[in-house]
Short mmCIF file of C-alpha atoms in Angstrom, two decimals:
data_model
loop_
_atom_site.label_atom_id
_atom_site.label_comp_id
_atom_site.label_asym_id
_atom_site.label_seq_id
_atom_site.Cartn_x
_atom_site.Cartn_y
_atom_site.Cartn_z
CA MET A 30 1.80 23.97 15.89
CA ARG A 31 3.58 20.60 16.04
CA VAL A 32 0.92 19.39 18.51
CA ARG A 33 -1.82 20.32 16.06
CA GLY A 34 -0.12 18.31 13.32
CA THR A 35 0.26 15.27 15.57
CA ALA A 36 -3.37 15.49 16.63
CA ALA A 37 -4.44 15.72 12.99
CA LEU A 38 -2.47 12.58 12.13
CA GLU A 39 -4.00 10.72 15.08
CA ALA A 40 -7.50 11.72 13.91
CA ILE A 41 -6.71 10.57 10.37
CA GLY A 42 -5.53 7.22 11.74
CA ALA A 43 -8.68 6.76 13.83
CA ALA A 44 -10.87 7.49 10.81
CA HIS A 45 -9.09 4.75 8.84
CA GLY A 46 -9.34 2.06 11.54
CA LEU A 47 -6.09 2.46 13.49
CA ARG A 48 -7.34 0.52 16.53
CA GLU A 49 -8.13 -2.60 14.46
CA TYR A 50 -4.91 -2.16 12.50
CA ARG A 51 -2.88 -2.23 15.73
CA ARG A 52 -4.68 -5.42 16.72
CA TRP A 53 -3.71 -6.98 13.36
CA GLN A 54 -0.10 -5.96 14.05
CA SER A 55 -0.01 -8.56 16.85
CA GLY A 56 0.51 -11.15 14.09
CA ARG A 57 -2.28 -13.52 15.12
CA GLU A 58 -4.23 -12.90 11.92
CA THR A 59 -3.27 -12.62 8.27
CA LEU A 60 -4.81 -9.97 6.05
CA GLU A 61 -6.16 -11.56 2.87
CA ILE A 62 -6.73 -9.16 -0.02
CA VAL A 63 -7.96 -9.83 -3.55
CA LEU A 64 -7.41 -6.95 -5.97
CA ILE A 65 -6.82 -6.07 -9.59
CA ASP A 66 -3.78 -4.02 -10.56
CA ASP A 67 -4.50 -2.35 -13.91
CA TRP A 68 -1.54 -0.71 -15.67
CA ALA A 69 -1.97 1.82 -18.46
CA SER A 70 1.49 1.05 -19.89
CA GLY A 71 2.97 -2.38 -20.54
CA PHE A 72 6.41 -0.76 -20.53
CA LEU A 73 6.04 0.50 -16.96
CA ARG A 74 4.39 -2.72 -15.83
CA GLY A 75 7.53 -4.48 -17.11
CA PHE A 76 9.42 -3.10 -14.10
CA THR A 77 7.16 -5.15 -11.81
CA PRO A 78 6.82 -8.94 -11.33
CA LEU A 79 3.27 -8.89 -12.71
CA PRO A 80 2.61 -11.24 -15.66
CA GLU A 81 0.03 -9.03 -17.40
CA ASP A 82 -0.96 -5.36 -17.64
CA ARG A 83 -4.20 -6.19 -15.82
CA THR A 84 -3.43 -8.74 -13.11
CA ARG A 85 -5.73 -10.13 -10.45
CA LEU A 86 -3.80 -10.85 -7.25
CA LEU A 87 -4.35 -12.70 -4.01
CA LEU A 88 -2.28 -11.12 -1.23
CA HIS A 89 -1.51 -12.56 2.21
CA ILE A 90 0.01 -9.95 4.52
CA THR A 91 1.18 -10.90 8.01
CA ALA A 92 2.56 -8.40 10.52
CA ALA A 93 6.08 -8.85 11.84
CA PRO A 94 6.47 -10.55 15.23
CA GLN A 95 7.04 -8.16 18.11
CA THR A 96 10.55 -9.57 18.56
CA ALA A 97 11.57 -8.61 15.02
CA SER A 98 14.07 -5.82 14.50
CA SER A 99 12.11 -4.44 11.54
CA PRO A 100 8.35 -3.74 11.45
CA ALA A 101 8.06 -4.79 7.80
CA PRO A 102 5.35 -7.42 7.24
CA THR A 103 5.56 -10.63 5.26
CA ILE A 104 3.74 -10.17 1.94
CA LEU A 105 2.94 -13.09 -0.36
CA ALA A 106 1.30 -12.56 -3.77
CA TYR A 107 -0.40 -15.10 -6.03
CA PRO A 108 -1.67 -14.13 -9.52
CA LEU A 109 -5.25 -15.37 -10.07
CA GLY A 110 -7.28 -15.95 -13.18
CA SER A 111 -10.27 -13.75 -13.94
CA GLY A 112 -13.20 -15.13 -11.96
CA GLU A 113 -11.08 -17.80 -10.30
CA THR A 114 -12.24 -18.87 -6.86
CA VAL A 115 -9.79 -17.75 -4.19
CA PRO A 116 -7.86 -20.88 -3.10
CA LEU A 117 -7.65 -21.70 0.58
CA PRO A 118 -4.16 -21.73 2.13
CA GLY A 119 -2.69 -24.78 3.81
CA ALA A 120 0.19 -25.33 6.20
CA GLY A 121 3.81 -26.08 5.33
CA ASP A 122 4.39 -28.31 2.30
CA SER A 123 0.67 -29.09 2.04
CA ASP A 124 -0.09 -25.50 1.09
CA PRO A 125 -1.60 -25.67 -2.44
CA LEU A 126 -0.58 -22.06 -3.07
CA LYS A 127 3.08 -23.13 -3.19
CA ALA A 128 2.38 -25.14 -6.33
CA ARG A 129 1.55 -22.04 -8.36
CA LEU A 130 3.42 -18.93 -9.45
CA HIS A 131 3.96 -16.67 -6.45
CA PHE A 132 6.30 -13.97 -5.23
CA GLY A 133 6.78 -12.13 -2.00
CA ILE A 134 8.84 -10.65 0.81
CA ARG A 135 9.72 -12.59 3.95
CA PRO A 136 11.69 -10.20 6.18
CA HIS A 137 11.59 -12.49 9.21
CA GLY A 138 11.79 -16.13 10.27
CA ASP A 139 12.98 -17.62 7.01
CA ALA A 140 16.20 -19.45 6.14
CA ALA A 141 16.72 -17.02 3.27
CA PRO A 142 14.86 -13.82 4.21
CA GLY A 143 14.11 -11.18 1.63
CA ALA A 144 12.27 -10.96 -1.67
CA PHE A 145 11.72 -13.95 -3.95
CA TYR A 146 9.99 -14.99 -7.17
CA ALA A 147 8.98 -18.64 -7.56
CA ASP A 148 7.38 -20.34 -10.56
CA PRO A 149 7.17 -24.13 -10.12
CA ALA A 150 6.41 -24.52 -13.83
CA ARG A 151 9.55 -22.54 -14.81
CA PRO A 152 12.19 -23.07 -12.11
CA ASP A 153 14.84 -21.34 -14.22
CA ASP A 154 12.91 -18.09 -13.71
CA ASN A 155 13.12 -18.30 -9.92
CA ARG A 156 14.94 -15.42 -8.22
CA ARG A 157 15.91 -14.35 -4.70
CA GLY A 158 17.44 -11.43 -2.86
CA ALA A 159 18.94 -8.69 -5.02
CA ASP A 160 17.80 -10.53 -8.15
CA ALA A 161 14.20 -10.08 -7.00
CA ASP A 162 14.40 -6.40 -6.08
CA ASP A 163 11.51 -5.63 -8.44
CA VAL A 164 9.35 -7.85 -6.21
CA ARG A 165 10.40 -6.01 -3.05
CA VAL A 166 9.82 -2.54 -4.48
CA TYR A 167 6.49 -3.50 -6.04
CA LEU A 168 5.00 -5.16 -2.95
CA GLU A 169 6.28 -2.56 -0.50
CA SER A 170 4.79 0.25 -2.60
CA LEU A 171 1.53 -1.68 -3.13
CA TRP A 172 1.06 -2.13 0.62
CA LEU A 173 2.02 1.51 1.20
CA TYR A 174 -0.63 2.76 -1.23
CA LEU A 175 -3.33 0.64 0.40
CA SER A 176 -2.48 1.40 4.04
CA LEU A 177 -0.64 4.73 3.95
CA ALA A 178 -2.83 6.51 6.51
CA LEU A 179 -2.50 3.60 8.95
CA GLN A 180 1.25 3.17 8.50
CA LEU A 181 1.89 6.86 9.10
CA ALA A 182 -0.46 7.09 12.10
CA ALA A 183 1.03 3.94 13.67
CA ASP A 184 4.59 5.29 13.37
CA PRO A 185 5.41 6.79 16.80
CA ALA A 186 8.31 8.71 15.28
CA ALA A 187 6.42 10.22 12.34
CA ARG A 188 7.24 13.91 11.93
CA THR A 189 4.35 16.22 11.06
CA ASP A 190 4.84 19.73 9.76
CA SER A 191 1.83 21.79 10.65
CA TYR A 192 2.77 24.68 8.39
CA ALA A 193 1.20 22.55 5.67
CA LEU A 194 -2.15 22.53 7.49
CA ALA A 195 -4.21 24.80 5.28
CA ALA A 196 -7.55 24.65 3.51
CA ALA A 197 -7.31 23.96 -0.21
CA SER A 198 -9.74 23.27 -3.03
CA ALA A 199 -9.79 19.87 -4.72
CA PRO A 200 -6.96 19.77 -7.26
CA GLY A 201 -7.16 19.75 -11.05
CA PRO A 202 -9.55 17.28 -12.72
CA GLU A 203 -10.79 16.05 -9.33
CA LYS A 204 -12.75 19.27 -8.79
CA GLN A 205 -15.73 17.90 -10.69
CA SER A 206 -15.66 14.40 -9.22
CA ALA A 207 -15.30 15.90 -5.73
CA GLY A 208 -18.73 17.43 -6.23
CA SER A 209 -17.77 21.09 -6.13
CA SER A 210 -14.79 23.23 -7.06
CA GLU A 211 -15.29 24.94 -3.71
CA GLN A 212 -14.90 21.80 -1.61
CA LYS A 213 -12.07 22.31 0.86
CA PHE A 214 -9.48 19.92 2.22
CA GLU A 215 -6.93 20.21 4.98
CA ARG A 216 -3.31 19.39 4.13
CA LEU A 217 -0.66 17.84 6.35
CA LEU A 218 2.97 17.04 5.48
CA VAL A 219 4.23 13.85 7.12
CA THR A 220 7.76 12.41 7.14
CA PRO A 221 8.12 8.87 8.59
CA GLY A 222 10.88 8.01 11.01
CA GLY A 223 11.14 11.22 12.99
CA SER A 224 13.33 13.26 10.65
CA ALA A 225 12.62 16.68 9.25
CA PRO A 226 11.88 16.77 5.50
CA ALA A 227 15.08 16.08 3.59
CA GLU A 228 16.19 14.72 0.23
CA THR A 229 16.94 11.35 1.84
CA ARG A 230 13.50 10.84 3.42
CA ASP A 231 10.11 9.79 2.07
CA GLN A 232 7.57 12.59 2.26
CA PHE A 233 3.78 12.56 2.05
CA LEU A 234 1.50 15.57 1.70
CA LEU A 235 -1.94 14.36 2.81
CA TRP A 236 -5.11 16.05 1.55
CA TYR A 237 -7.93 15.04 3.87
CA ASP A 238 -11.55 15.96 4.51
CA SER A 239 -11.74 18.12 7.62
CA GLY A 240 -15.03 16.50 8.65
CA SER A 241 -14.52 12.76 8.09
CA ARG A 242 -10.69 12.93 8.36
CA LEU A 243 -10.49 10.54 5.40
CA ILE A 244 -7.64 11.02 2.95
CA ARG A 245 -8.64 11.92 -0.61
CA PHE A 246 -5.28 12.73 -2.21
CA VAL A 247 -1.62 12.22 -1.38
CA GLU A 248 1.36 13.87 -3.02
CA PHE A 249 4.36 11.66 -2.34
CA THR A 250 8.10 11.44 -2.78
CA TYR A 251 9.06 7.77 -2.48
CA ARG A 252 12.83 7.28 -2.29
CA ASP A 253 13.08 3.57 -3.07
CA VAL A 254 12.04 3.67 -6.74
CA PHE A 255 14.74 4.79 -9.21
CA SER A 256 16.39 6.66 -6.27
CA PHE A 257 13.17 8.68 -5.94
CA TYR A 258 9.67 8.63 -7.38
CA GLN A 259 7.24 11.53 -7.16
CA GLY A 260 3.54 11.14 -7.81
CA ALA A 261 0.08 11.24 -6.30
CA LEU A 262 -2.54 8.88 -4.96
CA VAL A 263 -6.26 9.44 -5.45
CA TYR A 264 -8.65 7.71 -3.03
CA PRO A 265 -12.45 7.28 -3.33
CA ALA A 266 -14.70 10.12 -2.19
CA ASP A 267 -17.20 7.62 -0.71
CA ALA A 268 -14.72 5.58 1.35
CA ASN A 269 -15.73 3.75 4.53
CA SER A 270 -14.29 5.01 7.78
CA GLY A 271 -13.46 3.72 11.21
CA SER A 272 -12.63 0.08 10.53
CA PHE A 273 -9.86 -2.24 9.30
CA PRO A 274 -9.75 -3.98 6.93
CA ALA A 275 -13.23 -2.96 5.72
CA GLY A 276 -12.06 0.64 5.50
CA LEU A 277 -9.20 -0.09 3.11
CA PRO A 278 -9.71 1.94 -0.08
CA ALA A 279 -11.84 0.25 -2.73
CA ARG A 280 -9.80 1.98 -5.41
CA VAL A 281 -6.43 3.72 -5.52
CA SER A 282 -5.28 5.60 -8.61
CA VAL A 283 -1.54 6.25 -8.89
CA THR A 284 -0.83 9.32 -11.02
CA ASP A 285 2.12 11.53 -11.87
CA GLY A 286 0.61 14.42 -9.87
CA VAL A 287 -2.60 15.71 -8.33
CA GLU A 288 -3.32 17.76 -11.45
CA GLU A 289 -3.09 14.68 -13.72
CA SER A 290 -6.22 12.86 -14.85
CA GLU A 291 -4.56 9.75 -16.31
CA ALA A 292 -3.51 7.02 -13.89
CA VAL A 293 -0.20 5.19 -14.24
CA HIS A 294 -1.94 2.22 -12.67
CA THR A 295 -5.08 1.62 -10.64
CA LEU A 296 -5.67 -0.75 -7.74
CA ILE A 297 -9.23 -2.11 -7.56
CA LEU A 298 -10.01 -3.91 -4.31
CA GLU A 299 -12.34 -6.91 -4.60
CA SER A 300 -12.22 -8.09 -0.99
CA ALA A 301 -10.29 -7.79 2.25
CA ARG A 302 -10.65 -9.95 5.35
CA LEU A 303 -8.67 -11.25 8.30
CA ILE A 304 -7.95 -14.99 8.54
CA ARG A 305 -6.15 -16.97 11.20
CA THR A 306 -2.42 -16.97 10.56
CA THR A 307 -1.20 -20.34 9.30
CA SER A 308 2.14 -21.43 10.71
CA GLY A 309 4.89 -22.60 8.42
CA ARG A 310 3.97 -20.39 5.47
#
């Protein structure tokens, strides 16, 4: 049964572009994403580094070098105006992006690694390390929501529990949008890092289409938000498959559960492409 679960996870990864994702992990290219993060509650958005409830973001995500002790990528985020042309990055001090509000995580190769928040117009607001933990949690979870299938499939130690492999109808309000209340999905419970499900480990119950192997829903327990955060992710029914980054979800709704119709916040992807990694950033 464990073999069946592992094979299912490998098939899910392939459907989401695992081969191209592994190539990106070499670090020679940076993933550039432009998206909108739309929050239903200003109170909840206040726990993030975002300046507005509906924020357009430019993200630059670079995989960790193979010599790094941690696989966590570098993630840099730049709030953009509505309709603003995406600025081109530069190298070192000539990078025009450094002159604007930005925040990010640099786990590797930096004099002061970790999370940071930098606003050249308001230097008193700048934060680093533990003082910028909201940045770390926000960006790590954002990247997780966008690339969950790939991160789990690329983890050689991921533990799959095949007892959760069972056909199930689309949950709650998604029955209608799924096209039919009789549409069936396979389910697979995955725990990263090689440990059996436990109160100290993240857990993800994947609902995926048995034909395309694309994920439609995820029930998750994420341990790094308020000691733990339980919710669900809803992915598009018409997603692309088999490529990265083109196959990244065009929309991700974060809800309090698969039976909930109201999203806590929604990620709307405008574009995703690979660009040559610029040294010194």
